[in-house]
Coordinates of N, CA and C in Angstrom, one line a residue:
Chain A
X191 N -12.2 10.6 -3.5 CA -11.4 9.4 -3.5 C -10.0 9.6 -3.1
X192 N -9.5 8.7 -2.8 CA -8.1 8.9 -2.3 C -6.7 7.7 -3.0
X193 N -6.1 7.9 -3.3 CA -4.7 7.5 -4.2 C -3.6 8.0 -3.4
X194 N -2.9 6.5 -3.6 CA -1.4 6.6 -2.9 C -0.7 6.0 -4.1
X195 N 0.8 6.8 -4.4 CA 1.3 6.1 -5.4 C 2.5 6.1 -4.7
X196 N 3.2 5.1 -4.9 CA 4.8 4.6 -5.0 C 5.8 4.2 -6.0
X197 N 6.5 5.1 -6.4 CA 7.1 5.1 -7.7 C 8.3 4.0 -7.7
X198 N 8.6 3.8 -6.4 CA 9.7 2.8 -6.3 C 9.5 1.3 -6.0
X199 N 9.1 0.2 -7.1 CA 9.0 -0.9 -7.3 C 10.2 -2.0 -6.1
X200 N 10.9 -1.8 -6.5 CA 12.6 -2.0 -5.7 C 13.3 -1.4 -5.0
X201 N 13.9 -1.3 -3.4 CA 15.4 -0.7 -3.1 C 15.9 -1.3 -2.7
X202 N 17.2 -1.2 -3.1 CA 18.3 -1.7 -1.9 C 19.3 -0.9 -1.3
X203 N 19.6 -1.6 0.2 CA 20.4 -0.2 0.8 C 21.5 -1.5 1.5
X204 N 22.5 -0.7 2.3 CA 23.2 -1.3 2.6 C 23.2 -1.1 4.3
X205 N 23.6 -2.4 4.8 CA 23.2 -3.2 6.0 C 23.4 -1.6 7.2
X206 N 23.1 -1.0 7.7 CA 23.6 0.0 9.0 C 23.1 1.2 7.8
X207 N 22.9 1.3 6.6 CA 22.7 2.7 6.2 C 21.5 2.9 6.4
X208 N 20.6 4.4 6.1 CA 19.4 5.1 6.2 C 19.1 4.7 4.4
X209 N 17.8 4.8 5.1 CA 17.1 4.6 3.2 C 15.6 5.1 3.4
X210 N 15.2 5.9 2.2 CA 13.9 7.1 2.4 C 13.1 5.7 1.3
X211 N 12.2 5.5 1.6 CA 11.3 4.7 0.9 C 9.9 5.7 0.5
X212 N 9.8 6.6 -0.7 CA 8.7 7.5 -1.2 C 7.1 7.1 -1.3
X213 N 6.5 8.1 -1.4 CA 5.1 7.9 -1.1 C 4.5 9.4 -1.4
X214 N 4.0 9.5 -2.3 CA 2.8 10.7 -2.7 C 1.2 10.2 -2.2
X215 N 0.5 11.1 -2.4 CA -0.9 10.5 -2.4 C -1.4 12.3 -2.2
X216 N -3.2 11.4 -2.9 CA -3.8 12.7 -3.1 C -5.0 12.5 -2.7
X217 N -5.7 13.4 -1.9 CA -7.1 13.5 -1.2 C -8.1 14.9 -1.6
X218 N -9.1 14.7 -1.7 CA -9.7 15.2 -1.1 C -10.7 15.8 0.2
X219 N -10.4 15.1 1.2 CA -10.6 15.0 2.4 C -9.6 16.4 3.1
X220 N -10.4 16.7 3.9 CA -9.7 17.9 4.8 C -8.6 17.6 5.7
X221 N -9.0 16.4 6.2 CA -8.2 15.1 7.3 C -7.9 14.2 6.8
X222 N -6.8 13.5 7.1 CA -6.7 12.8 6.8 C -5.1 11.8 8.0
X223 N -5.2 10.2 8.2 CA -4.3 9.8 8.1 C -3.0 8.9 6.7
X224 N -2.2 8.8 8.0 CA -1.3 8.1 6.9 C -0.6 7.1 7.5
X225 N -0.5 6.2 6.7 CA 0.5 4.8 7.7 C 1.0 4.2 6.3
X226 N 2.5 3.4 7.5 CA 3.3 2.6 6.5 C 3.0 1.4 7.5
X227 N 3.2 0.8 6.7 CA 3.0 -1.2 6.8 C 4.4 -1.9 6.0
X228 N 4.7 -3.0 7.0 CA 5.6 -3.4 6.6 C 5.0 -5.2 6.5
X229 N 5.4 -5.6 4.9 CA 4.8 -6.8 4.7 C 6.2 -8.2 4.4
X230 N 6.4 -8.5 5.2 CA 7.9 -9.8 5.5 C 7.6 -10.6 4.3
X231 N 8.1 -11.4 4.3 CA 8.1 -12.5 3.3 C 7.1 -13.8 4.5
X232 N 6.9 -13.5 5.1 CA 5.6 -14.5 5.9 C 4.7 -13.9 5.8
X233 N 4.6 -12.8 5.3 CA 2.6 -12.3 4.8 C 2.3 -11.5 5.7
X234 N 2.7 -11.5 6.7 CA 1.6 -10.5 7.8 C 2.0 -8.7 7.9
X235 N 1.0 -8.3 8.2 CA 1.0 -6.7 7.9 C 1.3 -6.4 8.8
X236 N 2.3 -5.8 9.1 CA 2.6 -4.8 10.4 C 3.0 -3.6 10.2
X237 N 2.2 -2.8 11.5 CA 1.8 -2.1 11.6 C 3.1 -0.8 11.9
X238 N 4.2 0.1 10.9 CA 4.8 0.8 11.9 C 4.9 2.3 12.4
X239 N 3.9 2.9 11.5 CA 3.8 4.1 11.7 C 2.9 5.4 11.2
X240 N 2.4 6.2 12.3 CA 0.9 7.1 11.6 C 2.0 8.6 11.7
X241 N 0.8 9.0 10.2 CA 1.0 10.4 10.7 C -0.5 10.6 10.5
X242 N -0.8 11.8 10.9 CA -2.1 12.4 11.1 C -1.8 13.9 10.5
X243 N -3.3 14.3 9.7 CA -2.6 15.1 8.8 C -2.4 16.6 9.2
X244 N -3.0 16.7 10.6 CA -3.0 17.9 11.4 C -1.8 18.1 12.1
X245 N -0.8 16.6 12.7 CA 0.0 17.0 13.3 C 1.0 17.8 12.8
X246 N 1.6 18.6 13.6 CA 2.2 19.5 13.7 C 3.8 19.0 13.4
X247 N 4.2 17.8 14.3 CA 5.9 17.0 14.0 C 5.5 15.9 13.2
X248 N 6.5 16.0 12.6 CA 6.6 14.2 11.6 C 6.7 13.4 13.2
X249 N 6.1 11.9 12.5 CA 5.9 11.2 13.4 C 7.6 10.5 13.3
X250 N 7.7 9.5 14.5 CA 8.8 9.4 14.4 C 8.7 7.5 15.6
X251 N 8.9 6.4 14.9 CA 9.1 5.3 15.8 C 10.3 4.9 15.7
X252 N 10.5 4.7 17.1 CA 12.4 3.7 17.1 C 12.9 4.2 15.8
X253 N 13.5 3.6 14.8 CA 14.0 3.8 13.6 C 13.2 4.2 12.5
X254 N 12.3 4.2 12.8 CA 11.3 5.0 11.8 C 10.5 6.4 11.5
X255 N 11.2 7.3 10.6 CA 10.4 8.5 11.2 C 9.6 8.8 9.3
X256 N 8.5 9.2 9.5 CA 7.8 9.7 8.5 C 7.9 11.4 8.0
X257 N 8.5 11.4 7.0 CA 9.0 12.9 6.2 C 7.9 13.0 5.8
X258 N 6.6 14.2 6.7 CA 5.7 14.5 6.1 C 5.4 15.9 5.5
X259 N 5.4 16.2 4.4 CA 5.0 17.3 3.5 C 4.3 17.8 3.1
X260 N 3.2 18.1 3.8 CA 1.8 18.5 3.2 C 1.7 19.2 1.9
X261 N 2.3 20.0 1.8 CA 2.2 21.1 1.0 C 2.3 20.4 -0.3
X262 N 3.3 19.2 -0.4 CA 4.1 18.2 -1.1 C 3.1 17.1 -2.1
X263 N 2.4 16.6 -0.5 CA 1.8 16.1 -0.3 C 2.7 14.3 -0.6
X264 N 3.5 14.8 0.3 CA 4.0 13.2 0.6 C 4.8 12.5 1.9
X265 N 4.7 11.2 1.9 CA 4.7 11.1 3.3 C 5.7 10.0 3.1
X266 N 7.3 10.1 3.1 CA 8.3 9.5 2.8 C 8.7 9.1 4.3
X267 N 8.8 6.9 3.9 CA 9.2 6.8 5.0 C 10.9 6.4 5.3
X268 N 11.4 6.9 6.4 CA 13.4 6.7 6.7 C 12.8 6.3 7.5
X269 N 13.9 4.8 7.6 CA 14.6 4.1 7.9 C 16.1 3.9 8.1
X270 N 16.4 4.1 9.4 CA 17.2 4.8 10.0 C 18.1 3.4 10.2
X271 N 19.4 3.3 10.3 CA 20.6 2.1 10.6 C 19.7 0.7 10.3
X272 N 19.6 0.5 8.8 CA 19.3 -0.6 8.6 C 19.4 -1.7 8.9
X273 N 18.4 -2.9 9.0 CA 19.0 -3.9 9.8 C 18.3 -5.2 8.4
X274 N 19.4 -6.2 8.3 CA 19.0 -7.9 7.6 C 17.7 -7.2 7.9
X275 N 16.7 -7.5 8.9 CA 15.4 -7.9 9.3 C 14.2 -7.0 8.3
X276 N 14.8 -5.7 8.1 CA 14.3 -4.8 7.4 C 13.8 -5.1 5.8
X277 N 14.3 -6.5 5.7 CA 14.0 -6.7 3.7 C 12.3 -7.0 4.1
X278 N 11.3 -6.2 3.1 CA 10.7 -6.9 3.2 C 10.0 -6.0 2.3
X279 N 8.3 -6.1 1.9 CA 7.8 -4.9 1.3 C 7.0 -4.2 2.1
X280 N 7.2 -2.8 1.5 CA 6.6 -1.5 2.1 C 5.7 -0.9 1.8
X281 N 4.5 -0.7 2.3 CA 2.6 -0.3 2.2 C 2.8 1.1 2.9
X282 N 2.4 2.1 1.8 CA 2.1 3.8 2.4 C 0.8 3.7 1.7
X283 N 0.2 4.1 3.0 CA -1.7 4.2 3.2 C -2.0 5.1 3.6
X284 N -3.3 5.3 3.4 CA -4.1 6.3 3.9 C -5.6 6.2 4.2
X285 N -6.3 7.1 5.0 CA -7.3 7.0 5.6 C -8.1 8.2 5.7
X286 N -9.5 8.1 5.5 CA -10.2 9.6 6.1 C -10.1 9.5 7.9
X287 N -9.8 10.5 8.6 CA -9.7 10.4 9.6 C -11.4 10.4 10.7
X288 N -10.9 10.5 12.0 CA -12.6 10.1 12.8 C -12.3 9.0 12.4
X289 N -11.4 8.5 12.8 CA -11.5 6.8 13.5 C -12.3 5.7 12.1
X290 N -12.7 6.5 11.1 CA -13.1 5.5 10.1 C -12.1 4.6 9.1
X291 N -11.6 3.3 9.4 CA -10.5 2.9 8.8 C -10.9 2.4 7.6
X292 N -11.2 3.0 6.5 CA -11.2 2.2 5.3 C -9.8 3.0 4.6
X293 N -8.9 2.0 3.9 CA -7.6 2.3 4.0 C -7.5 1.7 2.2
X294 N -6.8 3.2 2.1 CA -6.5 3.1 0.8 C -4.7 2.8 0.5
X295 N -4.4 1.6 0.2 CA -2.6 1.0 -0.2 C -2.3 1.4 -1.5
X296 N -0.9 1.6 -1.0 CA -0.4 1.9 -2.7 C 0.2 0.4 -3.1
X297 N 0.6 0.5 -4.3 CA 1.4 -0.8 -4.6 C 2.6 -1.6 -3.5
X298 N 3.2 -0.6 -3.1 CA 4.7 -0.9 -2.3 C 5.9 -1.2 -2.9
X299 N 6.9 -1.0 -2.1 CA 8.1 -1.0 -2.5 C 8.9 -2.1 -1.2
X300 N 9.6 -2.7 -2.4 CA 10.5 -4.3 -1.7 C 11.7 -3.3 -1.7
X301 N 11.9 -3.8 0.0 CA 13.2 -3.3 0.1 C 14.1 -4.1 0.8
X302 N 15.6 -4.0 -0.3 CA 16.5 -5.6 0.6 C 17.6 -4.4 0.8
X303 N 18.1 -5.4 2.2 CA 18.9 -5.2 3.0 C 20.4 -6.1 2.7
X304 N 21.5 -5.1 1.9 CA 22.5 -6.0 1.9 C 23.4 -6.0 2.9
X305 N 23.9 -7.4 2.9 CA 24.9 -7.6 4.7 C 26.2 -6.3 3.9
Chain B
X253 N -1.1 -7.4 13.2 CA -0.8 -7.3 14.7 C -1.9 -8.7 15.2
X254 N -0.8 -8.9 16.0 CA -1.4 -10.7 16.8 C -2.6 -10.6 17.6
X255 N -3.5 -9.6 17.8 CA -4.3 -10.0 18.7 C -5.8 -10.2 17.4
X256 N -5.6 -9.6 16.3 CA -6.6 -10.0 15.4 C -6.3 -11.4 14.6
X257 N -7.0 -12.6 14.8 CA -6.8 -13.7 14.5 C -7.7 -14.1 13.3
X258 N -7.1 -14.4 12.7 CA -7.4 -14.6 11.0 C -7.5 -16.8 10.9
X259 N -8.7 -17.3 10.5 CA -8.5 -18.8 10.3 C -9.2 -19.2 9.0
X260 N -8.8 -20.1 8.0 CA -7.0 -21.1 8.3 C -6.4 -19.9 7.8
X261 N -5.5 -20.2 8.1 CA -4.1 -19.3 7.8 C -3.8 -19.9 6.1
X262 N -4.1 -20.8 5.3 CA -4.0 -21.3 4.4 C -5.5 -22.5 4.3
X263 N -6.4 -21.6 2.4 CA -7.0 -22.7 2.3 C -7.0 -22.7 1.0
X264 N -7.1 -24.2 0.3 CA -7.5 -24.2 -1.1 C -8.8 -24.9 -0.9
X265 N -8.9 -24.3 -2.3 CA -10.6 -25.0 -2.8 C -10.3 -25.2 -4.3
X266 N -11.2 -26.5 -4.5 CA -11.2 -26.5 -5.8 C -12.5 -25.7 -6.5
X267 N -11.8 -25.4 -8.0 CA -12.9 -24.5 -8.7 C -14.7 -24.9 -8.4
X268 N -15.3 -24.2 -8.0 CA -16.8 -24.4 -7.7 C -17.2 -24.7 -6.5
X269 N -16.2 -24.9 -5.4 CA -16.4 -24.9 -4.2 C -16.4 -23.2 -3.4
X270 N -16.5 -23.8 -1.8 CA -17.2 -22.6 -1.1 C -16.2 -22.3 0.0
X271 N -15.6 -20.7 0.0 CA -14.5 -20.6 0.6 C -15.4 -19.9 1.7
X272 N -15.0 -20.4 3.3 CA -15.1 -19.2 4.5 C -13.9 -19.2 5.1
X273 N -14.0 -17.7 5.3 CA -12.3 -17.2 5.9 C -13.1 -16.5 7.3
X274 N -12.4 -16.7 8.3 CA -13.1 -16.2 9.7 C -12.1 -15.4 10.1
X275 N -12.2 -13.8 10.9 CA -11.5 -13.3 11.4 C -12.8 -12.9 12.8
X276 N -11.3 -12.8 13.8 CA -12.1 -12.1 15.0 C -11.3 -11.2 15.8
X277 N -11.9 -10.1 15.5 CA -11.6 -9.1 16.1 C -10.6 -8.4 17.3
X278 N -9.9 -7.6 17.7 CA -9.4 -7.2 18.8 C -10.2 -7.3 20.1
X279 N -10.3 -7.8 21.1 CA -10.7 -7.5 22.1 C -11.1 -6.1 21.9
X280 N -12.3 -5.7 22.2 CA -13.0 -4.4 22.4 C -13.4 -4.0 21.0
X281 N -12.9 -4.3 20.0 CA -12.9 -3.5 18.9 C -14.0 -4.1 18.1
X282 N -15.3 -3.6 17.6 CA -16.3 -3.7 16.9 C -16.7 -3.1 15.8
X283 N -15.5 -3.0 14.9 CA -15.8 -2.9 13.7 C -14.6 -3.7 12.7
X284 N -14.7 -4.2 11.5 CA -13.8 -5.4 11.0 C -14.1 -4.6 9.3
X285 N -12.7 -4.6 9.1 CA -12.8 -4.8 7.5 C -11.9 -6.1 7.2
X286 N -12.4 -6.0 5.6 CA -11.7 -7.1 4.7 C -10.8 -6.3 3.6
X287 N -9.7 -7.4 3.6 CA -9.4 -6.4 2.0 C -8.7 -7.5 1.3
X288 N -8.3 -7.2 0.4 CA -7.5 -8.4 -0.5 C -6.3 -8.1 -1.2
X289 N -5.3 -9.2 -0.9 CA -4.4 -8.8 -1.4 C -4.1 -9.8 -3.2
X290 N -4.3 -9.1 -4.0 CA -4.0 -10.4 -5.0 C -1.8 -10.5 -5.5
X291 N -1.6 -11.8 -5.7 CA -0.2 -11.2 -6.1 C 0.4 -10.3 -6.9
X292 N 1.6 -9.7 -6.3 CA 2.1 -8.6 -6.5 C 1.4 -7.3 -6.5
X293 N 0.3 -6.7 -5.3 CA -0.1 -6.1 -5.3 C -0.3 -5.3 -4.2
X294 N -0.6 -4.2 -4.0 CA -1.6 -3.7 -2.7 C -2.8 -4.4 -1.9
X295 N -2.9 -4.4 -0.8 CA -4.1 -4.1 -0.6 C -5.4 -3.5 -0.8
X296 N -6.4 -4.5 -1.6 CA -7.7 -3.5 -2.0 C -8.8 -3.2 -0.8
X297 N -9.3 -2.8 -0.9 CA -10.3 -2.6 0.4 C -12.1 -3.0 -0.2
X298 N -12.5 -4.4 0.6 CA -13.2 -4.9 0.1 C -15.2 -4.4 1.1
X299 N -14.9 -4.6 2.0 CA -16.1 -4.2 2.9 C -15.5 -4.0 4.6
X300 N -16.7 -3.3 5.1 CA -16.7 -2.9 6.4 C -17.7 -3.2 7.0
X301 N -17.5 -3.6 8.5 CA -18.8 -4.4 8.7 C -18.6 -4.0 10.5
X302 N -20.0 -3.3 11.2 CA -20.0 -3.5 12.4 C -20.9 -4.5 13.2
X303 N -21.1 -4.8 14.2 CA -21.8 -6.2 14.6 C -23.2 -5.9 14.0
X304 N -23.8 -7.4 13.2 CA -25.2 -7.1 12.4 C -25.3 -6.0 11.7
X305 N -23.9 -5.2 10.7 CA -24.5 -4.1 10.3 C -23.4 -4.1 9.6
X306 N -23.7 -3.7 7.7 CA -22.5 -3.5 6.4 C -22.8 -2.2 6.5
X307 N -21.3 -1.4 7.3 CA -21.8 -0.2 6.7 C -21.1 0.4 5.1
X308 N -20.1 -0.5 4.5 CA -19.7 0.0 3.3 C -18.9 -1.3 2.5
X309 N -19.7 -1.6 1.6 CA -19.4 -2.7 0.6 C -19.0 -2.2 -0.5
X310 N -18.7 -1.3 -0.6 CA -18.3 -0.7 -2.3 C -17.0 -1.6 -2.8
X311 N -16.0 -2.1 -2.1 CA -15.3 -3.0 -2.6 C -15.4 -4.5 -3.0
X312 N -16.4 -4.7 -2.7 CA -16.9 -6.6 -2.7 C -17.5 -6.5 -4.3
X313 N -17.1 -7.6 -4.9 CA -17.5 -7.7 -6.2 C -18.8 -8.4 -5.7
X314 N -19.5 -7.5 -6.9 CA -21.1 -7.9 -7.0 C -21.6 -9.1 -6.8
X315 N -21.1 -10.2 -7.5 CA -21.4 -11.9 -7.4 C -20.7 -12.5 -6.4
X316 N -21.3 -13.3 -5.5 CA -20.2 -14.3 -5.2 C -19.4 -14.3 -3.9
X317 N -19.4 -12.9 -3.7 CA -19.1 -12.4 -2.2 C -20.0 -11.7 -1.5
X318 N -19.7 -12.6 -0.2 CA -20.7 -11.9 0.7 C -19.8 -11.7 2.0
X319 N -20.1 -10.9 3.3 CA -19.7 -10.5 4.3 C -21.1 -10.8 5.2
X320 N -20.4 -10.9 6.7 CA -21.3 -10.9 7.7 C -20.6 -10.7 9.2
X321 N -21.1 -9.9 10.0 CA -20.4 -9.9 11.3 C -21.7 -9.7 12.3
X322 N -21.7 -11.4 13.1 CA -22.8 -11.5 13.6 C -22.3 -10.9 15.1
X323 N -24.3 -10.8 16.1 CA -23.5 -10.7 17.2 C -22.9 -11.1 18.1
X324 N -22.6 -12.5 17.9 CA -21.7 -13.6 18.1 C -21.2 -14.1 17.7
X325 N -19.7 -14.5 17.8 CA -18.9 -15.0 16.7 C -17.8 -14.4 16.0
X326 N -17.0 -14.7 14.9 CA -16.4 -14.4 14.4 C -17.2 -13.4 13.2
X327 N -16.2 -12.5 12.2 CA -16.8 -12.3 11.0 C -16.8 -12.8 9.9
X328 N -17.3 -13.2 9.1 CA -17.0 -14.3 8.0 C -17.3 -14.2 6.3
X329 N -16.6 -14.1 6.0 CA -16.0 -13.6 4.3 C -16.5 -14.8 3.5
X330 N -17.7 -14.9 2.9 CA -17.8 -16.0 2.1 C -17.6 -16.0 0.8
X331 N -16.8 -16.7 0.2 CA -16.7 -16.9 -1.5 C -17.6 -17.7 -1.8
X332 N -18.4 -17.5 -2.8 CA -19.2 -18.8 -3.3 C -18.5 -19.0 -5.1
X333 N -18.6 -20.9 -5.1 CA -18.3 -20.9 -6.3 C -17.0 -20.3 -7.1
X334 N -15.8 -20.8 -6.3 CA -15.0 -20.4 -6.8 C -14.0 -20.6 -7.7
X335 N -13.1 -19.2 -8.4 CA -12.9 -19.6 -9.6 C -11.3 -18.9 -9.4
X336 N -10.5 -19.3 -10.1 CA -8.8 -19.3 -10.1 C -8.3 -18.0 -9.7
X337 N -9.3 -17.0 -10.0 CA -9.1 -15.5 -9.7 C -9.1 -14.9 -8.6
X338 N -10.0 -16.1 -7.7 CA -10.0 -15.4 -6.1 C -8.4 -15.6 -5.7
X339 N -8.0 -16.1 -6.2 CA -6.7 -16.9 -5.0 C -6.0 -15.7 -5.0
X340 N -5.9 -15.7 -3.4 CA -5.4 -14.2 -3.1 C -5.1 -14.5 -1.4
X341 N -4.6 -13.6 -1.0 CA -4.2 -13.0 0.3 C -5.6 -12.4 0.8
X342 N -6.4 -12.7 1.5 CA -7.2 -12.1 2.2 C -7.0 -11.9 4.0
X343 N -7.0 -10.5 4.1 CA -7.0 -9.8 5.3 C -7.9 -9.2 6.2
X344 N -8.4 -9.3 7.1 CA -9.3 -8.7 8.3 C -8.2 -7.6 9.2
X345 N -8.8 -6.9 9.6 CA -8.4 -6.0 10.3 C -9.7 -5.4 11.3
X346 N -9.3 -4.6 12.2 CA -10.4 -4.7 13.1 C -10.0 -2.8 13.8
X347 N -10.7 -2.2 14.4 CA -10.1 -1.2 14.9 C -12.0 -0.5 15.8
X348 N -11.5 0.0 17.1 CA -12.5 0.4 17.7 C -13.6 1.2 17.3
X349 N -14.7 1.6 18.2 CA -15.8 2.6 17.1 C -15.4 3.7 17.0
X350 N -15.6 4.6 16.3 CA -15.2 5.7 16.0 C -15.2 6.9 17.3
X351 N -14.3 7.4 17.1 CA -14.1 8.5 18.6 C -14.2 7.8 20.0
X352 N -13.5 6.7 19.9 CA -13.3 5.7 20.9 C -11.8 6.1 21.4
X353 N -11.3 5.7 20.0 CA -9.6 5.1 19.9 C -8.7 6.9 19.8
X354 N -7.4 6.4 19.1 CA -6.8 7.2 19.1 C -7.3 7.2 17.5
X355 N -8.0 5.9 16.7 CA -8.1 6.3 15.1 C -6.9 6.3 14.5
X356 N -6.0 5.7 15.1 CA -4.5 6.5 14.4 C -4.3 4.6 13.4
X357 N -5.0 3.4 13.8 CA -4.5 2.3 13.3 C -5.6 1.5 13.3
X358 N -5.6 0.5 12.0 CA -6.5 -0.6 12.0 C -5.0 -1.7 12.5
X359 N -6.0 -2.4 13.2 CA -5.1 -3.6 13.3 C -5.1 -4.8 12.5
X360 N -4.0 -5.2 11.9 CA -4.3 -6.7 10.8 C -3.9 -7.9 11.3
X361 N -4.8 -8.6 11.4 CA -4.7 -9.8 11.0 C -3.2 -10.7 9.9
X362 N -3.3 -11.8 10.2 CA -1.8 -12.5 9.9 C -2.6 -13.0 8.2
X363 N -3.8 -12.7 8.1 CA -3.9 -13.3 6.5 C -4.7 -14.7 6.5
X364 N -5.7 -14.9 5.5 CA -5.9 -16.0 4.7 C -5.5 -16.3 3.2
X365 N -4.7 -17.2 3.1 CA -4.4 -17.3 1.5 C -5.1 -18.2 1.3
X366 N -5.7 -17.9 0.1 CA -6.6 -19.3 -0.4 C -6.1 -19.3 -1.8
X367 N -5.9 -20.5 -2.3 CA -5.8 -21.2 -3.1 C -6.6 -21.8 -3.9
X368 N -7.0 -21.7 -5.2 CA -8.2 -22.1 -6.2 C -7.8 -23.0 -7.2
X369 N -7.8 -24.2 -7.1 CA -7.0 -25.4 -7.9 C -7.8 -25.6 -8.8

């Protein structure tokens, strides 16, 4: 079975700073993926970023790069020069890998963006 | 992500009535989950379904829910008989067959909230 926990209920950061939003999780799976989701206050899930548990560099989108720690076993995501647009809540997931997406969410963390 | 289309985007039912939520899929992509979001929570992960074929229901409560993904059509999440508890965020997502894709993402759907009055 697989478990994602996020210990941080709430953040707030301020408008242009970096803010690490945490994420553990435990598998027993050999492979494994990981993704963060970003859920707005309009509901919809979007999609912003994988790591895969083989790769070798943290993954890294536009402002988003995933601090992954195997050893740790956690997959913290920064966000880089915050922006207003950025409040919203944050989903760190995971997956057995081979393309099978049954996706295990942690609670998430709301994060607001002050001007 | 917008190309998985989730309908209505909002439904209520009253208690004892019969909820269908329709998702359809990404262009190319033949396999669809569901999951649910209830307030203030995660996403749970409820079934997985490829065309004519549940390959894993371990999340669908026993009674009341059913799944189906025909080989035409949308896939469709039925509630039967519903009671104040369903009301929830329900999600489809869709992602290609295995060792197709890159596997790196399911794609989601914008959501069905349903409402149980």
């Amino acid at each position: 079975a697989q478990k994602i926990t996020q210990t941080q209920p709430g953040m707030f950061v301020q408008e242009k700073e970096a803010v690490t939003l945490d994420c553990t999780y435990d598998t027993s799976d050999p492979s494994y993926g990981l993704f963060w989701y970003k859920q707005p206050s309009s509901g919809e899930m979007i999609f912003l970023i994988y790591q895969g548990s083989y790769d070798q560099q943290n993954a890294t989108e536009g402002r988003y790069s995933l601090n992954f720690q195997k050893a740790r076993k956690s997959a913290n995501l920064v966000i880089s020069a915050s922006q207003l647009g950025d409040s919203a809540m944050y989903f760190c997931a995971m997956s057995p890998s081979g393309g099978y997406q049954k996706v295990t969410f942690g609670i998430g963390t709301k994060l607001q963006v002050i001007p | 992500n917008a190309g998985v289309m989730q309908n209505p985007r909002h439904l209520v039912r009253r208690r004892g009535q019969e909820a269908r939520l329709r998702c359809s899929p990404m262009k190319g992509h033949s396999h669809v989950y569901w999951y649910r979001q209830l307030p203030e929570e995660g996403l749970k992960f409820m079934v997985y379904l490829q065309k004519e074929n549940i390959i894993d229901e371990s999340g669908m409560p026993k009674e009341r829910f059913s799944a189906e993904f025909p080989k035409e059509g949308p896939s469709i999440l039925r509630i039967q008989q519903v009671v104040r508890g369903d009301s929830a965020a329900y999600f489809c997502a869709s992602s290609p067959p295995p060792g197709t894709g890159a596997g790196t993402e399911a794609f989601f759907g914008q959501g069905t909230r349903l409402t149980v009055v």
